[in-house]
Short mmCIF file of C-alpha atoms in Angstrom, two decimals:
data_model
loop_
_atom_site.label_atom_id
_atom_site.label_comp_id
_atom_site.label_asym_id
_atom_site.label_seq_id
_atom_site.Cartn_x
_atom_site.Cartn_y
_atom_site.Cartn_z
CA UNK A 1 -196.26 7.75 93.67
CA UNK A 2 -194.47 7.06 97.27
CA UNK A 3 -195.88 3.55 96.90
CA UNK A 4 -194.43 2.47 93.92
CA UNK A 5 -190.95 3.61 95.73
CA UNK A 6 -189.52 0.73 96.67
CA UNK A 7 -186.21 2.19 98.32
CA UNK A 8 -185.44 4.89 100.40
CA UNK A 9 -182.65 6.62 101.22
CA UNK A 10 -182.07 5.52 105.24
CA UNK A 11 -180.46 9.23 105.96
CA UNK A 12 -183.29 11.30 104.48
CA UNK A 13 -186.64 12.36 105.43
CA UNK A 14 -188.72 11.61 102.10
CA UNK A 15 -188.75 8.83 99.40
CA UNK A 16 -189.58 11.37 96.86
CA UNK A 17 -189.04 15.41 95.88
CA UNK A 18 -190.59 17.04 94.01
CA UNK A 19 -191.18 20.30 91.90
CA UNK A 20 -193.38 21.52 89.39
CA UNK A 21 -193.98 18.13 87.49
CA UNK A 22 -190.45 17.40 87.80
CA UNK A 23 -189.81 14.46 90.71
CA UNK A 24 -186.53 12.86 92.32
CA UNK A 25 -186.63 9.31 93.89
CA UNK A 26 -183.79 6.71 94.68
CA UNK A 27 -182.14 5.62 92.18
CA UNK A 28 -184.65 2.64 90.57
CA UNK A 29 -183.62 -1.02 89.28
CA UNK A 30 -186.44 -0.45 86.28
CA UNK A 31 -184.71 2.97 85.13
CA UNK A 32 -180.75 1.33 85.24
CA UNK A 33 -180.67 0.48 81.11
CA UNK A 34 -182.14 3.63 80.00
CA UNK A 35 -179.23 5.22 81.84
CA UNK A 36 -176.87 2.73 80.81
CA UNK A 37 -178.01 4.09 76.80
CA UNK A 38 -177.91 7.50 77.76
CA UNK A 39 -174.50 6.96 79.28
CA UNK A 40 -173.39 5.20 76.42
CA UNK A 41 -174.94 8.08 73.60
CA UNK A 42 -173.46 10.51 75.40
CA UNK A 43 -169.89 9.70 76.31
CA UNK A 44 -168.02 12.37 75.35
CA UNK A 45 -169.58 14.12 78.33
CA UNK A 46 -168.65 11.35 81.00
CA UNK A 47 -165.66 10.56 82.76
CA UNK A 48 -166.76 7.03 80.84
CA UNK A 49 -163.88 5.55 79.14
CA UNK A 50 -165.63 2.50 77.56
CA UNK A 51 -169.59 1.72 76.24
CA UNK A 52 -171.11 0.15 79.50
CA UNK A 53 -172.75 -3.35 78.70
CA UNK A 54 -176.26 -4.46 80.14
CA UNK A 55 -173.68 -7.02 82.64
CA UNK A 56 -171.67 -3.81 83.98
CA UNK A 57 -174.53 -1.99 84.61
CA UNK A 58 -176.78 -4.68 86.89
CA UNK A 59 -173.95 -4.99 88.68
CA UNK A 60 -172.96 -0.57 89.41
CA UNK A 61 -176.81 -1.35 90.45
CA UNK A 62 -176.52 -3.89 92.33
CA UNK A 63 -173.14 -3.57 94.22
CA UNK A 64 -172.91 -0.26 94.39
CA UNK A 65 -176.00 1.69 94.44
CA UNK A 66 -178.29 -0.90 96.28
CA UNK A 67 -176.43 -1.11 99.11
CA UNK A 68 -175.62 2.71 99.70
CA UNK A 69 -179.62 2.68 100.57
CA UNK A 70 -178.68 1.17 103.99
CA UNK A 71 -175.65 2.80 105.01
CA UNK A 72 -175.36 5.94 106.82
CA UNK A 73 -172.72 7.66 104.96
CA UNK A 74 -172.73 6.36 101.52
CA UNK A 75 -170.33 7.90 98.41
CA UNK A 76 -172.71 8.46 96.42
CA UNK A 77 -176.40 9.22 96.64
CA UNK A 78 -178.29 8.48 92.96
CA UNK A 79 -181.40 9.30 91.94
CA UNK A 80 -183.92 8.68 89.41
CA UNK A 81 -185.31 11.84 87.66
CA UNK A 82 -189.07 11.98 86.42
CA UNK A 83 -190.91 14.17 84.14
CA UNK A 84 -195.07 13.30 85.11
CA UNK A 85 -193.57 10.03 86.58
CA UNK A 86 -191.84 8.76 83.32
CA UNK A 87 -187.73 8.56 84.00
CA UNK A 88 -186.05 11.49 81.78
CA UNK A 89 -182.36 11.42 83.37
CA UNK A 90 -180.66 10.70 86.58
CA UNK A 91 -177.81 12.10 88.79
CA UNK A 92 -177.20 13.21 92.64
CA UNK A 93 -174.01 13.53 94.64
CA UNK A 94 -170.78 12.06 93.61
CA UNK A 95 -167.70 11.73 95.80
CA UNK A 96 -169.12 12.45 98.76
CA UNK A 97 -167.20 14.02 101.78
CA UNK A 98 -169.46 13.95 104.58
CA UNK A 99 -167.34 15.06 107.20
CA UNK A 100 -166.46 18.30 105.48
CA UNK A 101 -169.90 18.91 103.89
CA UNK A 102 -169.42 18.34 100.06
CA UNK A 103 -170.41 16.81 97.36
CA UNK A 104 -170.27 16.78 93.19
CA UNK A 105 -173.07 16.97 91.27
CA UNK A 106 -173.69 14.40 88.48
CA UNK A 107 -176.35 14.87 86.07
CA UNK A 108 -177.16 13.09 82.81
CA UNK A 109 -180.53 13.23 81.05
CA UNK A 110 -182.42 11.49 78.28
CA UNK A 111 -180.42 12.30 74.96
CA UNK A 112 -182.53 13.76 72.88
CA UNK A 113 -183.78 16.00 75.73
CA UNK A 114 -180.07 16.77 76.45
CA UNK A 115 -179.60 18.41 72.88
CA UNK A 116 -182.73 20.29 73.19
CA UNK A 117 -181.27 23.27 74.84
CA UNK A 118 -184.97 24.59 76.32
CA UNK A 119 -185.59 21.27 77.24
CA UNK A 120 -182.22 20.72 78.92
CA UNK A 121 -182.62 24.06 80.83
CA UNK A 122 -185.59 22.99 82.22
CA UNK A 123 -185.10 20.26 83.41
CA UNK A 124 -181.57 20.62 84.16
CA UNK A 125 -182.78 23.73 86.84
CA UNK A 126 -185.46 21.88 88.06
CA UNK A 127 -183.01 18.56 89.43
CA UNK A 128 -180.61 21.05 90.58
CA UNK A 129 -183.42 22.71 92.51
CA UNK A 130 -184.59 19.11 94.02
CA UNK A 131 -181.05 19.00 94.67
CA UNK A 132 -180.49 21.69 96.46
CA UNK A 133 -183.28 21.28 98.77
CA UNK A 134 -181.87 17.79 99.82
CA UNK A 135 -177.98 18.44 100.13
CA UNK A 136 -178.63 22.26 102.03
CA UNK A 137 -181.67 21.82 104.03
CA UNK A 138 -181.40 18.03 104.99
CA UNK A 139 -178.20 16.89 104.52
CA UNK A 140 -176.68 20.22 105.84
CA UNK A 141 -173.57 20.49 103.01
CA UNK A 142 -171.61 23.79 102.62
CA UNK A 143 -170.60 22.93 99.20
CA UNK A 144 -171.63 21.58 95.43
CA UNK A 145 -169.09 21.19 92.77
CA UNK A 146 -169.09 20.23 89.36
CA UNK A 147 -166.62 19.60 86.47
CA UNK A 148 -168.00 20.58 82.83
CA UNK A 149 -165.62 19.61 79.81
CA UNK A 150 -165.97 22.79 77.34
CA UNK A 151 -168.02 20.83 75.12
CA UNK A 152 -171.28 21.24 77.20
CA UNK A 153 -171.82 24.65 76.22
CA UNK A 154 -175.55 24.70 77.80
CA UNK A 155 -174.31 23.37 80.99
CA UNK A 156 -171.22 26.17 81.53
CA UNK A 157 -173.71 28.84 80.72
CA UNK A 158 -176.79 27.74 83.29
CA UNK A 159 -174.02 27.05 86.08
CA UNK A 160 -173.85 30.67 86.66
CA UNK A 161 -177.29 31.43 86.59
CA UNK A 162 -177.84 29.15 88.95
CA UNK A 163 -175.37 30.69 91.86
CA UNK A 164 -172.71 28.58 90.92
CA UNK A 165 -168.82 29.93 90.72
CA UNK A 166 -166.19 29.07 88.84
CA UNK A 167 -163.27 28.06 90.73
CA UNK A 168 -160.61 26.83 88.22
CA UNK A 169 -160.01 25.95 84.49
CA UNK A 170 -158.18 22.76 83.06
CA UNK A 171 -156.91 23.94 79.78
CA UNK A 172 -156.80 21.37 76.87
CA UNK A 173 -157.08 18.37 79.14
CA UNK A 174 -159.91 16.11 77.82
CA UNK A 175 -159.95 14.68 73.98
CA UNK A 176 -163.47 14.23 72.47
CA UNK A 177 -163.11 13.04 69.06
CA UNK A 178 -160.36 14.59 67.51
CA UNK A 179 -160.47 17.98 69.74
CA UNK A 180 -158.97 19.12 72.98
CA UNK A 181 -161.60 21.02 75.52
CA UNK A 182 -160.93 22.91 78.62
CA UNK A 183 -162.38 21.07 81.80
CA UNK A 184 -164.48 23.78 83.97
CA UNK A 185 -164.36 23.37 87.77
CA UNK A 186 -167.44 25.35 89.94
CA UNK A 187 -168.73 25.08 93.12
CA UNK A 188 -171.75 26.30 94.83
CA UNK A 189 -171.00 27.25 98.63
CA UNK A 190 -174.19 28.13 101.35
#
């Protein structure tokens, strides 16, 4: 697989991670409109005010992501996520403070795997696990945070499980549909 990778993130060691059959790579210009329809099917669980168009998205890709490939310190660090080498979701680290150590994790994954809650367990331990491995052991963060809105029920309950605390509740603050959720803040500290 490395040589079909054509990027690479200048700051880390590998152009790939993997585990099990489950595989992380840099963010990939073939993978950006399957996002973009995930993104757009799944809103409500996005700080995503507005459907992105096919425009909007080649140029996130282009301007943003494309260029934090070269940098040393980029804000964000995005990966494509692969299932036996086909693209089932992406995420990485969001809002990036390098000089404390942190980051927040952002994961989204194919829809119809993201309402399969088995499915979604899976693979939503496995890319934390890749995860993990990069932002401890290379990267050499302290801390991983997230913010869930109360209507990923899957999501708030594997958090724990997976070492993560919860540090803070937003009560009513986010409208989905016609219904107020809470807005769950945890972090994961080495």
């Amino acid at each position: 697989m490395n040589n079909l990778i054509k990027e690479k993130y200048s700051f880390l060691k590998h152009k790939s991670y993997s585990h099990k059959k489950y595989t992380i790579i840099p963010l990939r210009n073939e993978d950006i409109f399957h996002i973009k329809k995930w993104r757009n099917e799944q809103i409500n669980i996005l700080r995503q005010a507005k459907i992105i168009t096919d425009a909007q998205q080649k140029i996130f890709f282009q301007n943003l992501t494309q260029n934090s490939f070269y940098v040393e310190r980029p804000q964000e660090i995005l990966f494509s996520f692969l299932y036996d080498d086909v693209c089932i979701g992406y995420g990485g680290l969001v809002y990036i403070d390098w000089d404390e150590g942190l980051a927040e994790i952002s994961f989204i994954n194919e829809t119809k795997r993201a309402i399969d809650n088995t499915l979604y367990y899976d693979d939503f331990t496995n890319f934390i696990s890749l995860l993990f491995e990069i932002s401890f052991s290379e990267l050499k963060f302290n801390k991983l945070t997230t913010e869930t809105y109360g209507i990923r029920k899957n999501t708030l309950k594997i958090l724990p499980e997976l070492g993560f605390k919860l540090k803070n509740v937003k009560e009513n603050c986010i409208l989905i549909g016609d219904k107020k959720y809470d807005s769950f803040f945890h972090e994961y500290c080495t």
